[in-house]
CSV table of C-alpha atoms in Angstrom, one decimal:
chain,number,residue,atom,x,y,z
A,186,MET,CA,0.0,0.0,0.0
A,187,ALA,CA,1.3,3.5,-0.9
A,188,ALA,CA,0.0,5.1,2.3
A,189,VAL,CA,3.0,5.5,4.7
A,190,GLU,CA,1.5,7.8,7.4
A,191,VAL,CA,-2.1,8.1,8.6
A,192,HIS,CA,-2.9,10.8,11.2
A,193,LYS,CA,-6.3,11.5,12.7
A,194,PHE,CA,-6.3,15.1,13.9
A,195,ALA,CA,-10.0,16.1,14.0
A,196,GLN,CA,-13.5,15.0,13.2
A,197,CYS,CA,-13.4,16.7,9.8
A,198,ILE,CA,-10.7,18.6,7.9
A,199,THR,CA,-11.5,21.3,5.3
A,200,CYS,CA,-8.0,21.9,3.9
A,201,HIS,CA,-4.3,21.6,4.9
A,202,ALA,CA,-0.8,22.8,4.1
A,203,TRP,CA,2.8,22.0,5.0
A,204,SER,CA,5.9,24.0,5.9
A,205,ARG,CA,8.8,23.7,3.5
A,206,ASP,CA,10.7,21.1,5.6
A,207,ARG,CA,7.5,19.2,6.4
A,208,SER,CA,8.1,19.5,10.1
A,209,MET,CA,4.9,21.6,10.6
A,210,LEU,CA,1.4,21.2,9.4
A,211,ALA,CA,-1.5,23.6,9.2
A,212,PHE,CA,-5.1,22.6,8.8
A,213,CYS,CA,-8.7,23.8,9.4
A,214,PRO,CA,-10.8,21.4,11.5
A,215,ASN,CA,-14.0,22.5,9.7
A,216,ASN,CA,-14.4,25.7,11.7
A,217,ASN,CA,-13.0,29.3,11.8
A,218,GLU,CA,-9.6,28.2,13.2
A,219,VAL,CA,-6.3,27.1,11.7
A,220,HIS,CA,-4.4,24.6,13.9
A,221,ILE,CA,-0.6,24.3,13.5
A,222,TYR,CA,1.0,21.1,14.6
A,223,ALA,CA,4.8,20.4,14.8
A,224,LEU,CA,6.6,17.1,14.8
A,225,LEU,CA,8.4,17.0,18.2
A,226,GLN,CA,10.3,13.8,19.3
A,227,GLY,CA,8.3,11.7,16.9
A,228,LYS,CA,4.9,13.0,17.9
A,229,TRP,CA,2.6,15.6,16.4
A,230,GLU,CA,1.8,18.3,19.0
A,231,LYS,CA,-0.4,21.4,18.6
A,232,LEU,CA,1.7,24.6,18.8
A,233,HIS,CA,-0.6,27.4,17.6
A,234,VAL,CA,-4.2,28.1,16.9
A,235,LEU,CA,-4.8,31.0,14.4
A,236,GLN,CA,-8.0,32.8,15.3
A,237,LYS,CA,-9.0,35.7,13.2
A,238,HIS,CA,-11.7,34.4,10.8
A,239,ASP,CA,-15.4,34.5,11.7
A,240,GLN,CA,-16.5,31.6,9.5
A,241,ILE,CA,-15.1,28.3,8.1
A,242,VAL,CA,-11.6,28.6,6.6
A,243,SER,CA,-11.9,27.3,3.1
A,244,GLY,CA,-8.3,27.6,1.9
A,245,ILE,CA,-4.8,27.5,3.3
A,246,ASP,CA,-1.4,27.8,1.5
A,247,TRP,CA,2.1,27.9,3.1
A,248,SER,CA,4.8,29.6,1.1
A,249,ALA,CA,8.1,27.7,0.9
A,250,ARG,CA,10.5,30.6,0.5
A,251,SER,CA,9.1,33.3,2.7
A,252,ASN,CA,7.4,31.0,5.3
A,253,LYS,CA,4.1,32.9,5.1
A,254,ILE,CA,0.7,31.4,5.5
A,255,VAL,CA,-2.3,32.7,3.6
A,256,THR,CA,-5.8,31.8,4.6
A,257,ALA,CA,-9.2,32.4,3.0
A,258,SER,CA,-12.6,32.1,4.6
A,259,HIS,CA,-16.3,32.1,4.0
A,260,ASP,CA,-16.3,35.4,6.0
A,261,ARG,CA,-15.0,37.0,2.7
A,262,ASN,CA,-11.6,37.9,4.2
A,263,SER,CA,-8.1,36.7,3.7
A,264,TYR,CA,-5.1,37.0,6.0
A,265,VAL,CA,-1.4,36.7,5.5
A,266,TRP,CA,0.3,35.3,8.6
A,267,ASN,CA,4.0,36.0,9.5
A,268,LEU,CA,5.9,34.2,12.1
A,269,GLU,CA,7.4,36.9,14.4
A,270,GLY,CA,9.3,35.3,17.2
A,271,SER,CA,7.1,32.6,18.5
A,272,GLU,CA,3.8,34.1,17.4
A,273,TRP,CA,1.9,34.2,14.1
A,274,VAL,CA,0.9,37.8,13.3
A,275,PRO,CA,-1.9,38.3,10.8
A,276,THR,CA,-2.2,41.0,8.2
A,277,LEU,CA,-5.7,41.6,6.8
A,278,VAL,CA,-6.1,41.5,3.0
A,279,ILE,CA,-9.0,43.6,1.7
A,280,LEU,CA,-10.6,41.4,-0.9
A,281,ARG,CA,-13.7,43.6,-1.6
A,282,LEU,CA,-15.9,40.5,-1.9
A,283,ASN,CA,-19.6,40.2,-1.2
A,284,ARG,CA,-19.6,36.4,-1.2
A,285,ALA,CA,-17.4,33.7,0.5
A,286,ALA,CA,-13.8,33.2,-0.4
A,287,LEU,CA,-13.5,29.5,-1.5
A,288,CYS,CA,-9.8,28.8,-2.4
A,289,VAL,CA,-6.4,30.5,-2.2
A,290,ARG,CA,-3.0,29.7,-3.8
A,291,TRP,CA,0.4,31.4,-3.7
A,292,SER,CA,2.1,32.1,-7.1
A,293,PRO,CA,5.3,30.2,-7.9
A,294,ARG,CA,7.5,33.2,-7.1
A,295,GLU,CA,5.4,34.0,-4.0
A,296,ASN,CA,5.0,37.7,-4.8
A,297,LYS,CA,1.2,37.4,-5.2
A,298,PHE,CA,-1.6,35.0,-4.5
A,299,ALA,CA,-5.0,34.3,-6.0
A,300,VAL,CA,-8.3,33.9,-4.2
A,301,GLY,CA,-11.4,32.3,-5.8
A,302,SER,CA,-14.8,33.3,-4.5
A,303,GLY,CA,-18.5,32.7,-4.6
A,304,ALA,CA,-18.8,36.3,-6.0
A,305,LYS,CA,-17.9,35.1,-9.5
A,306,THR,CA,-14.6,36.9,-9.2
A,307,VAL,CA,-10.9,36.1,-8.7
A,308,CYS,CA,-8.7,38.4,-6.5
A,309,ILE,CA,-5.1,38.7,-7.3
A,310,CYS,CA,-3.3,40.0,-4.2
A,311,TYR,CA,0.2,41.5,-4.0
A,312,TYR,CA,2.2,43.5,-1.4
A,313,GLU,CA,2.6,47.2,-1.8
A,314,GLN,CA,5.9,48.2,-0.2
A,315,GLU,CA,5.1,51.9,-0.1
A,316,ASN,CA,2.0,51.5,2.0
A,317,ASN,CA,3.1,48.3,3.9
A,318,TRP,CA,-0.1,46.4,3.1
A,319,TRP,CA,-1.6,43.7,0.8
A,320,VAL,CA,-3.9,45.0,-2.0
A,321,SER,CA,-6.0,43.1,-4.5
A,322,LYS,CA,-7.0,43.5,-8.1
A,323,LEU,CA,-10.1,41.8,-9.2
A,324,ILE,CA,-10.9,39.7,-12.4
A,325,ARG,CA,-14.6,40.5,-12.8
A,326,LYS,CA,-17.4,39.7,-15.2
A,327,ARG,CA,-15.7,36.6,-16.6
A,328,HIS,CA,-17.3,33.8,-14.5
A,329,ASP,CA,-21.0,32.9,-14.4
A,330,SER,CA,-20.8,31.1,-11.0
A,331,SER,CA,-18.5,30.4,-8.1
A,332,VAL,CA,-14.8,29.9,-8.6
A,333,THR,CA,-14.0,26.7,-6.9
A,334,SER,CA,-10.3,26.3,-7.7
A,335,VAL,CA,-7.3,28.3,-9.0
A,336,ALA,CA,-3.9,27.1,-10.3
A,337,TRP,CA,-0.8,29.1,-11.2
A,338,HIS,CA,1.2,28.4,-14.4
A,339,PRO,CA,5.0,28.0,-13.7
A,340,ASN,CA,5.6,31.3,-15.5
A,341,ASN,CA,3.9,33.2,-12.6
A,342,ILE,CA,1.6,35.0,-15.0
A,343,LEU,CA,-1.1,32.7,-16.3
A,344,LEU,CA,-3.8,31.6,-13.8
A,345,ALA,CA,-6.3,28.7,-14.5
A,346,THR,CA,-9.7,28.7,-12.8
A,347,ALA,CA,-12.4,26.1,-12.4
A,348,SER,CA,-16.0,27.2,-11.8
A,349,THR,CA,-19.4,25.7,-11.0
A,350,ASP,CA,-20.6,27.1,-14.4
A,351,GLY,CA,-18.8,24.1,-15.8
A,352,LYS,CA,-16.0,26.0,-17.5
A,353,CYS,CA,-12.2,26.2,-17.0
A,354,ARG,CA,-10.6,29.5,-17.9
A,355,ILE,CA,-7.1,30.9,-18.2
A,356,PHE,CA,-6.3,34.5,-17.4
A,357,SER,CA,-3.3,36.8,-17.5
A,358,THR,CA,-2.4,38.2,-14.1
A,359,PHE,CA,0.5,40.5,-15.2
A,360,ILE,CA,0.9,43.4,-12.8
A,361,LYS,CA,3.4,46.0,-13.8
A,362,VAL,CA,4.8,46.8,-10.3
A,363,VAL,CA,5.2,43.1,-9.5
A,364,ASP,CA,6.1,41.1,-12.6
A,365,ALA,CA,9.1,41.4,-14.8
A,366,LYS,CA,8.6,41.9,-18.5
A,367,GLU,CA,10.8,39.0,-19.4
A,368,SER,CA,8.4,36.6,-17.6
A,369,ARG,CA,5.7,37.3,-20.3
A,370,THR,CA,6.1,34.5,-22.8
A,371,GLY,CA,3.9,32.3,-24.9
A,372,PRO,CA,0.1,33.1,-25.1
A,373,SER,CA,0.4,35.8,-22.3
A,374,ALA,CA,3.2,37.8,-24.0
A,375,ASP,CA,1.0,40.8,-25.0
A,376,SER,CA,-1.9,40.3,-22.6
A,377,LYS,CA,-3.1,42.7,-20.0
A,378,PHE,CA,-4.2,42.0,-16.4
A,379,GLY,CA,-7.5,40.1,-16.4
A,380,GLU,CA,-7.5,39.3,-20.1
A,381,GLN,CA,-9.0,35.9,-20.8
A,382,ILE,CA,-6.5,33.8,-22.8
A,383,LEU,CA,-8.7,30.7,-23.1
A,384,GLN,CA,-12.1,29.3,-22.1
A,385,LEU,CA,-12.7,25.6,-22.1
A,386,ASP,CA,-16.3,24.4,-22.4
A,387,LEU,CA,-15.5,20.7,-22.0
A,388,SER,CA,-17.7,20.0,-19.0
A,389,PHE,CA,-21.5,20.5,-18.6
A,390,THR,CA,-21.4,20.1,-14.8
A,391,TRP,CA,-19.7,21.8,-11.9
A,392,SER,CA,-15.9,22.0,-12.4
A,393,PHE,CA,-13.6,21.6,-9.4
A,394,GLY,CA,-9.8,21.1,-8.9
A,395,VAL,CA,-7.6,22.4,-11.6
A,396,ARG,CA,-3.8,22.0,-11.9
A,397,TRP,CA,-0.9,22.6,-14.3
A,398,SER,CA,1.8,20.0,-15.1
A,399,PRO,CA,5.3,20.8,-13.8
A,400,SER,CA,6.3,22.2,-17.2
A,401,GLY,CA,3.1,24.1,-17.7
A,402,ASN,CA,2.4,22.3,-21.0
A,403,THR,CA,-0.6,20.4,-19.8
A,404,LEU,CA,-3.6,21.5,-17.8
A,405,ALA,CA,-6.0,19.1,-16.0
A,406,TYR,CA,-9.3,19.7,-14.3
A,407,VAL,CA,-12.2,17.6,-13.0
A,408,GLY,CA,-16.0,17.8,-13.4
A,409,HIS,CA,-18.8,16.6,-11.2
A,410,ASN,CA,-19.9,14.2,-14.0
A,411,SER,CA,-17.1,11.7,-13.1
A,412,MET,CA,-14.8,12.9,-15.8
A,413,ILE,CA,-11.3,14.4,-15.9
A,414,TYR,CA,-10.1,16.7,-18.7
A,415,PHE,CA,-6.6,17.2,-20.1
A,416,VAL,CA,-5.6,20.1,-22.3
A,417,ASP,CA,-2.3,20.3,-24.2
A,418,ASP,CA,-0.8,23.1,-26.1
A,419,VAL,CA,-2.7,25.8,-24.3
A,420,GLY,CA,-3.3,28.7,-26.7
A,421,PRO,CA,-5.3,29.5,-29.8
A,422,SER,CA,-5.5,25.8,-30.8
A,423,PRO,CA,-5.5,23.6,-27.7
A,424,LEU,CA,-5.6,19.8,-27.8
A,425,ALA,CA,-8.2,18.4,-25.4
A,426,GLN,CA,-9.2,15.0,-24.3
A,427,ASN,CA,-11.4,13.6,-21.5
A,428,VAL,CA,-11.4,10.4,-19.5
A,429,ALA,CA,-14.7,9.1,-18.1
A,430,PHE,CA,-14.8,6.7,-15.2
A,431,ARG,CA,-17.6,4.8,-13.6
A,432,ASP,CA,-16.8,5.8,-10.0
A,433,LEU,CA,-17.8,8.8,-7.9
A,434,PRO,CA,-16.7,12.3,-9.0
A,435,LEU,CA,-13.3,13.9,-8.2
A,436,ARG,CA,-12.7,17.1,-6.2
A,437,ASP,CA,-9.0,17.8,-6.7
A,438,VAL,CA,-6.1,16.7,-8.9
A,439,LEU,CA,-2.3,16.7,-8.8
A,440,PHE,CA,0.4,16.1,-11.4
A,441,LEU,CA,3.2,13.9,-10.0
A,442,SER,CA,5.0,14.1,-13.3
A,443,GLU,CA,4.3,15.0,-16.9
A,444,ARG,CA,2.7,11.6,-17.5
A,445,LEU,CA,1.1,10.8,-14.1
A,446,VAL,CA,-1.9,12.4,-12.4
A,447,ILE,CA,-3.5,11.7,-9.0
A,448,GLY,CA,-7.2,12.5,-8.6
A,449,VAL,CA,-9.1,12.5,-5.3
A,450,GLY,CA,-12.7,13.0,-4.4
A,451,PHE,CA,-15.9,11.4,-3.3
A,452,ASP,CA,-14.6,7.8,-3.9
A,453,CYS,CA,-12.4,8.0,-0.8
A,454,ASN,CA,-9.5,6.5,-2.8
A,455,PRO,CA,-6.8,8.4,-4.8
A,456,MET,CA,-7.2,7.5,-8.5
A,457,VAL,CA,-4.1,7.1,-10.8
A,458,PHE,CA,-4.3,8.4,-14.4
A,459,VAL,CA,-1.3,8.0,-16.8
A,460,ALA,CA,-0.4,9.1,-20.3
A,461,ASP,CA,1.1,6.6,-22.8
A,462,GLU,CA,3.8,7.4,-25.4
A,463,ARG,CA,1.2,8.9,-27.7
A,464,GLY,CA,-0.1,11.3,-24.9
A,465,ILE,CA,-3.4,9.4,-24.5
A,466,TRP,CA,-4.6,9.5,-20.9
A,467,SER,CA,-6.4,6.7,-19.1
A,468,PHE,CA,-7.3,5.5,-15.6
A,469,ILE,CA,-5.3,2.5,-14.4
A,470,LYS,CA,-5.9,1.9,-10.7
A,471,PHE,CA,-6.7,3.1,-7.2
A,472,LEU,CA,-4.1,3.7,-4.5
A,473,GLY,CA,-4.6,1.8,-1.2
A,474,GLU,CA,-7.5,0.1,-2.9
A,475,ARG,CA,-9.8,-2.3,-1.1
A,476,LYS,CA,-11.9,-2.0,-4.2
A,477,THR,CA,-11.6,-4.4,-7.1
A,478,THR,CA,-12.2,-3.0,-10.6
A,479,THR,CA,-13.2,-4.9,-13.6
A,480,SER,CA,-13.1,-3.9,-17.3
A,481,GLY,CA,-16.7,-4.6,-18.0
A,482,PRO,CA,-19.1,-1.6,-17.9
A,483,LYS,CA,-21.6,-1.5,-15.0
A,484,TYR,CA,-23.7,1.6,-15.8
A,485,GLY,CA,-26.9,-0.5,-16.1
A,486,SER,CA,-26.2,-2.3,-12.8
A,487,GLN,CA,-25.3,0.9,-11.0
A,488,PHE,CA,-28.6,2.5,-12.2
A,489,SER,CA,-30.5,-0.6,-11.1
A,490,GLU,CA,-28.9,-0.4,-7.6
A,491,ALA,CA,-29.8,3.3,-7.3
A,492,PHE,CA,-33.3,2.6,-8.5
A,493,GLY,CA,-33.7,-0.2,-6.0
A,494,LYS,CA,-32.5,1.9,-3.1
A,495,LEU,CA,-34.9,4.7,-4.1
A,496,TYR,CA,-37.9,2.4,-4.0
A,497,GLY,CA,-36.8,0.2,-1.2
A,498,GLN,CA,-36.2,-3.0,-3.2
A,499,PRO,CA,-34.0,-5.6,-1.5
A,500,LYS,CA,-30.3,-5.9,-2.6
A,501,GLN,CA,-30.7,-9.5,-3.3
A,502,GLY,CA,-32.5,-8.6,-6.4
A,503,PHE,CA,-29.3,-7.4,-8.1
A,504,ASN,CA,-26.4,-9.3,-9.4
A,505,ASN,CA,-23.4,-10.2,-7.2
A,506,ASP,CA,-21.0,-7.9,-9.0
A,507,THR,CA,-23.0,-4.9,-8.1
A,508,ASN,CA,-23.3,-5.9,-4.4
A,509,GLU,CA,-19.5,-6.5,-4.2
A,510,HIS,CA,-18.9,-3.1,-5.9
A,511,SER,CA,-21.0,-1.2,-3.4
A,512,ARG,CA,-19.7,-3.0,-0.3
A,513,SER,CA,-16.0,-2.6,-1.0
A,514,ARG,CA,-16.0,1.2,-1.5
A,515,GLY,CA,-13.4,2.9,0.7
A,516,GLY,CA,-9.7,2.5,1.7
A,517,VAL,CA,-7.5,4.5,4.0
A,518,HIS,CA,-9.9,7.4,3.9
A,519,GLU,CA,-13.4,6.8,5.1
A,520,ASN,CA,-15.0,9.9,3.6
A,521,CYS,CA,-14.6,12.3,0.7
A,522,ILE,CA,-11.0,13.5,0.0
A,523,ASN,CA,-11.2,17.2,-0.6
A,524,CYS,CA,-7.5,18.3,-0.6
A,525,ILE,CA,-4.3,17.0,-2.1
A,526,VAL,CA,-0.9,18.6,-1.5
A,527,PRO,CA,2.5,17.8,-3.1
A,528,LEU,CA,5.4,17.0,-0.8
A,529,GLY,CA,8.2,17.5,-3.2
A,530,ASP,CA,10.5,20.5,-3.6
A,531,PRO,CA,8.8,23.6,-5.0
A,532,GLY,CA,9.2,23.7,-8.8
A,533,SER,CA,10.4,20.1,-9.0
A,534,SER,CA,9.5,18.3,-12.2
A,535,LYS,CA,8.7,15.1,-10.3
A,536,VAL,CA,6.8,14.5,-7.1
A,537,LYS,CA,6.9,11.1,-5.3
A,538,ARG,CA,5.2,12.0,-2.0
A,539,PHE,CA,1.9,13.8,-1.5
A,540,SER,CA,-0.7,14.1,1.3
A,541,THR,CA,-4.5,14.1,1.3
A,542,SER,CA,-7.1,15.2,3.8
A,543,GLY,CA,-10.8,14.6,3.9
A,544,LEU,CA,-14.1,14.8,5.7
A,545,ASP,CA,-13.1,11.9,7.9
A,546,GLY,CA,-10.5,14.1,9.7
A,547,LYS,CA,-7.5,12.2,8.5
A,548,ILE,CA,-4.3,13.4,6.9
A,549,VAL,CA,-2.6,10.7,4.9
A,550,VAL,CA,0.9,10.8,3.4
A,551,TRP,CA,1.4,8.7,0.3
A,552,ASP,CA,4.7,7.5,-1.1
A,553,MET,CA,5.0,6.4,-4.7
A,554,GLU,CA,8.7,5.2,-4.4
A,555,ASN,CA,7.8,1.5,-4.3
A,556,GLN,CA,5.1,1.5,-6.9
A,557,GLU,CA,6.9,-0.5,-9.5
A,558,ASP,CA,4.1,-0.6,-12.0
A,559,LEU,CA,4.2,3.3,-12.0
A,560,ALA,CA,7.9,3.7,-12.2
A,561,GLU,CA,8.0,4.4,-15.9
A,562,TYR,CA,5.6,7.3,-15.5
A,563,LEU,CA,7.4,9.1,-12.7
């Protein structure tokens, strides 16, 4: 099994993030607090509780270089936390939102961060040295619904967003006082702040987690229709493909390499997707699986099972395959996995360890080092 560490910190965990050396862990236990644990003498002990938000903390990201924590919450606010001595000191970021902040992510150079919201807007926040505060510029009137996920391109300029309007979009976030001109390459070379580079209409359902590959050549995002979408050659003529699977939908996604993607979500088990030599993506297995998968389609039997549950028919009326399929769901996690975080060095082209957290209150560390069947993709 690829799970090497399993920790139960709370009844439910909304999101989590790690310090650069992985000796400290920050997470939200499904309330308005952020708990920070440290590994001391082989045991995880609570060191700090960050209390500034008024509602559930929906996003946490921990910068590797500057050691700053940024948090976003349903209270429509965001804070940047600096460690001064032994205390974490918050700085309020004025987001100018009238709906909840749903996600947050530092840019690769850590000179700005993006906040997605339920107000159909994305806030790009950066530090103003002259006034000694964090300010935000808004990307407005582009989304038709809540922005559920954001992902930075390695060039620090392009930002991908996923929304519950079913679309994935790519924007330019070039800010003259922050970004160098030489960083503007490719499709964003002549674009202005907030300009939409590309809109992908591949999904007809809610779209969730979005992520770039390490090189920035491939984009992946997931839909609530049990599909994952891959886009190559992002620009005027992108190449797109989708992979449909018969299991529950995904919530988040992570590239471990250019040819291997991990998807997590309502199925409680991380799913492995790989690309062959031709660049064709496919689902191959679960990690930590107690579930057995077969090649035969079961859409009819799954529908029959759902129909039977709705009208109270006994399970004995269905075939054995369907019963076995529904019984064996689950693995290390016992509820929906809503967050996946890489544990490699920032900017690394390959990641062999990552962590997941879910509604079961567990944080699980996964190691791909001994997965011999996946070695050629890592």
